[in-house]
XYZ file of C-alpha atoms in Angstrom:
247
model
C -4.518 -30.751 -8.282
C -6.290 -27.985 -6.352
C -3.806 -25.380 -7.607
C -4.352 -26.520 -11.200
C -8.116 -26.235 -10.764
C -7.716 -22.708 -9.383
C -5.650 -21.666 -12.393
C -8.248 -23.194 -14.712
C -11.075 -21.369 -12.953
C -9.233 -18.045 -13.172
C -8.497 -18.599 -16.858
C -12.143 -19.434 -17.535
C -13.302 -16.385 -15.578
C -10.909 -14.177 -17.577
C -12.379 -15.471 -20.843
C -15.900 -14.770 -19.600
C -14.927 -11.311 -18.323
C -13.668 -10.241 -21.716
C -16.367 -12.005 -23.751
C -19.287 -10.320 -22.007
C -20.138 -6.617 -22.392
C -17.790 -4.459 -20.287
C -19.265 -3.382 -16.984
C -18.408 -0.768 -14.389
C -16.341 -2.469 -11.699
C -17.998 -0.268 -9.097
C -21.680 -1.049 -9.679
C -21.949 -3.473 -12.596
C -23.571 -1.073 -15.059
C -22.726 -1.792 -18.708
C -20.162 0.766 -19.936
C -18.695 1.700 -23.313
C -15.296 0.082 -22.915
C -13.114 -1.941 -20.558
C -11.417 -0.041 -17.733
C -14.296 2.443 -17.685
C -16.474 3.377 -14.728
C -20.018 4.664 -15.029
C -20.403 8.400 -14.456
C -21.761 7.988 -10.926
C -18.891 5.751 -9.790
C -16.294 7.858 -11.609
C -17.419 10.928 -9.694
C -16.949 9.026 -6.432
C -13.273 8.314 -7.185
C -10.601 10.777 -6.023
C -7.461 10.426 -8.119
C -4.204 11.206 -6.316
C -1.167 13.077 -7.580
C 0.794 16.268 -7.078
C 1.063 18.229 -4.856
C 1.766 15.637 -2.209
C 4.302 14.413 0.328
C 7.339 13.323 -1.675
C 7.675 10.248 0.544
C 4.199 8.831 1.255
C 2.115 10.652 -1.363
C -0.263 12.226 1.171
C -2.058 15.044 -0.709
C -1.128 18.628 0.112
C -3.597 21.487 -0.240
C -0.951 23.594 -1.964
C 2.460 23.218 -3.598
C 5.064 22.943 -0.830
C 8.183 22.676 -2.986
C 10.355 19.824 -4.191
C 11.244 17.269 -1.567
C 8.603 18.372 0.945
C 7.406 15.675 3.338
C 4.367 15.515 5.580
C 4.770 15.805 9.340
C 4.325 12.082 9.975
C 7.062 11.116 7.525
C 9.417 13.685 9.061
C 8.705 12.459 12.594
C 8.734 8.730 11.748
C 10.407 8.119 8.359
C 9.012 4.958 6.749
C 11.279 2.207 5.481
C 10.175 2.795 1.890
C 11.448 5.663 -0.278
C 8.277 6.652 -2.110
C 4.616 5.685 -2.116
C 2.048 6.509 -4.767
C -1.568 5.408 -5.112
C -3.989 5.742 -7.984
C -6.963 6.820 -5.861
C -7.998 7.684 -2.328
C -9.684 4.882 -0.395
C -13.447 5.338 -0.499
C -16.604 3.332 -1.108
C -16.055 2.674 -4.830
C -12.301 2.056 -4.433
C -13.116 -0.387 -1.622
C -15.718 -2.249 -3.715
C -13.293 -2.681 -6.604
C -10.485 -3.901 -4.319
C -12.798 -6.414 -2.637
C -14.064 -7.655 -5.999
C -10.491 -8.498 -6.988
C -9.596 -9.876 -3.570
C -12.466 -12.292 -3.103
C -14.184 -12.814 -6.466
C -11.274 -14.082 -8.557
C -11.779 -11.552 -11.339
C -8.496 -11.118 -13.292
C -10.059 -8.361 -15.423
C -10.289 -6.207 -12.285
C -6.508 -6.436 -11.857
C -6.092 -5.173 -15.427
C -8.320 -2.179 -14.666
C -6.435 -1.345 -11.469
C -3.132 -1.568 -13.345
C -4.574 0.712 -16.041
C -5.029 3.498 -13.495
C -1.867 2.755 -11.490
C 0.455 2.763 -14.498
C 0.749 6.567 -14.659
C 2.884 6.451 -11.519
C 5.435 4.312 -13.377
C 6.161 7.041 -15.935
C 9.554 7.845 -14.381
C 10.414 4.312 -13.288
C 13.903 2.961 -13.838
C 13.648 0.474 -16.742
C 15.612 -2.011 -14.613
C 13.189 -1.730 -11.688
C 11.483 -4.872 -10.416
C 7.749 -5.160 -9.761
C 7.249 -7.232 -6.609
C 3.855 -7.995 -5.023
C 3.281 -7.933 -1.291
C 3.208 -11.682 -0.564
C 0.436 -13.642 1.105
C 1.053 -16.465 3.541
C 0.799 -19.869 1.878
C -2.300 -20.813 3.895
C -4.143 -17.760 2.612
C -3.082 -18.475 -0.974
C -4.291 -22.073 -0.657
C -7.620 -20.800 0.674
C -8.107 -17.959 -1.847
C -6.269 -19.541 -4.760
C -4.242 -16.494 -5.770
C -2.524 -13.334 -4.544
C -4.414 -10.249 -5.711
C -1.241 -8.138 -5.520
C 0.478 -10.668 -7.761
C -2.284 -10.290 -10.357
C -1.840 -6.510 -10.311
C 1.966 -6.759 -10.536
C 1.676 -9.104 -13.534
C -0.749 -6.720 -15.252
C 1.587 -3.782 -14.613
C 4.504 -5.764 -16.032
C 2.605 -6.441 -19.250
C 1.697 -2.779 -19.593
C 5.024 -1.212 -18.648
C 7.577 -3.735 -19.882
C 9.101 -3.847 -16.393
C 10.152 -7.183 -14.971
C 7.866 -8.797 -12.394
C 9.421 -10.976 -9.698
C 6.394 -12.593 -8.082
C 8.325 -14.659 -5.528
C 11.098 -12.281 -4.516
C 9.556 -11.948 -1.053
C 8.215 -14.811 1.008
C 5.702 -14.441 3.829
C 6.694 -16.934 6.499
C 4.299 -15.902 9.264
C 0.528 -15.645 9.137
C -0.267 -12.294 10.733
C -3.504 -11.292 12.516
C -5.728 -8.486 11.183
C -4.027 -5.161 11.911
C -7.201 -3.079 12.076
C -7.685 -1.590 15.521
C -4.067 -2.055 16.604
C -1.808 0.848 17.521
C 1.319 1.728 15.516
C 3.670 -0.244 17.787
C 1.325 -3.250 17.936
C 1.017 -3.305 14.121
C 4.782 -3.185 13.709
C 5.188 -6.005 16.242
C 2.547 -8.144 14.479
C 4.454 -8.135 11.177
C 7.971 -8.341 12.638
C 9.818 -11.272 11.102
C 6.921 -12.086 8.769
C 8.926 -11.720 5.550
C 12.168 -13.176 4.247
C 14.292 -13.446 1.109
C 16.255 -16.428 -0.108
C 19.877 -16.047 -1.168
C 18.736 -16.322 -4.803
C 16.220 -13.514 -4.261
C 18.875 -11.332 -2.651
C 21.116 -11.822 -5.676
C 18.296 -10.632 -7.953
C 17.439 -7.592 -5.805
C 21.007 -6.456 -5.097
C 21.480 -2.840 -6.147
C 18.060 -2.719 -7.865
C 15.066 -0.463 -7.448
C 12.079 -2.488 -6.270
C 8.498 -1.325 -6.758
C 6.362 -3.102 -4.193
C 2.798 -3.575 -5.454
C -0.278 -3.793 -3.219
C -3.996 -3.230 -3.533
C -4.682 -0.955 -0.533
C -2.357 1.038 1.734
C -3.847 1.484 5.217
C -1.441 1.860 8.116
C 1.805 1.084 6.301
C 2.915 -1.602 8.749
C 2.964 -4.400 6.171
C 4.712 -2.503 3.386
C 7.196 -1.065 5.896
C 8.115 -4.578 6.992
C 8.412 -5.650 3.347
C 10.550 -2.613 2.459
C 12.871 -3.197 5.413
C 13.324 -6.840 4.387
C 14.034 -5.863 0.779
C 16.637 -3.297 1.813
C 18.341 -5.740 4.160
C 18.359 -8.100 1.195
C 20.280 -5.613 -0.942
C 17.642 -3.510 -2.746
C 18.959 -0.001 -3.384
C 15.521 1.620 -3.253
C 12.001 0.474 -2.446
C 8.934 2.302 -3.744
C 5.306 1.388 -3.075
C 2.592 1.426 -5.729
C -1.008 0.652 -4.826
C -4.529 1.051 -6.130
C -5.901 3.000 -3.151
C -4.608 4.552 0.030
C -6.395 5.520 3.195
C -5.964 9.217 3.911
C -5.330 10.378 7.453
C -3.726 7.177 8.797
C -0.185 5.872 8.315
């Protein structure tokens, strides 16, 4: 019953979001069209792209050549093959992510997907969009998985297939902020699993793991490792924002 009420509330909120005048997701100012930011918020966003580390997408100050990786990826290669983010994590990017995470605003997921979609331009048409899963207790409390909303929006825009339950989060993990690299990795160890049916779907496929914010990389690394053990041929990460200077 509670789950049905949550779905109904989200559906009602989506109707309201699109019926009212479009507003900037950063500050609430009325804007000309959906997926637009006001000028002030737009200027606060830093969009990410080339040149960057071919693995984690960390921006480079100059073109370093095809296949170049940053020092951290060379020293400690992540479990994923490629990470790309729409924007750098900052005040406006944070506000938008929190609005989706805690306010139940499906229209925000559509806007995030709008700006993330450019990184799917070269995606394998058989690739799977898979959200980073939440533990069931957190889903029951919040009512939805914000990464699942983004993955669904990306699927509608790109035509790629979304598999919202390919990964299962079996362990509720503590907040990772403030922990060292080894402590973060230990906190998420064994937190994710795949069923035999999920492994059959992922076998030999490219998986694009979708998340809202990339911070330390511990969670997506654990997800990527689980997906590869489950048979995925390649695991890429796509997120709305990424923190620069920490991974």
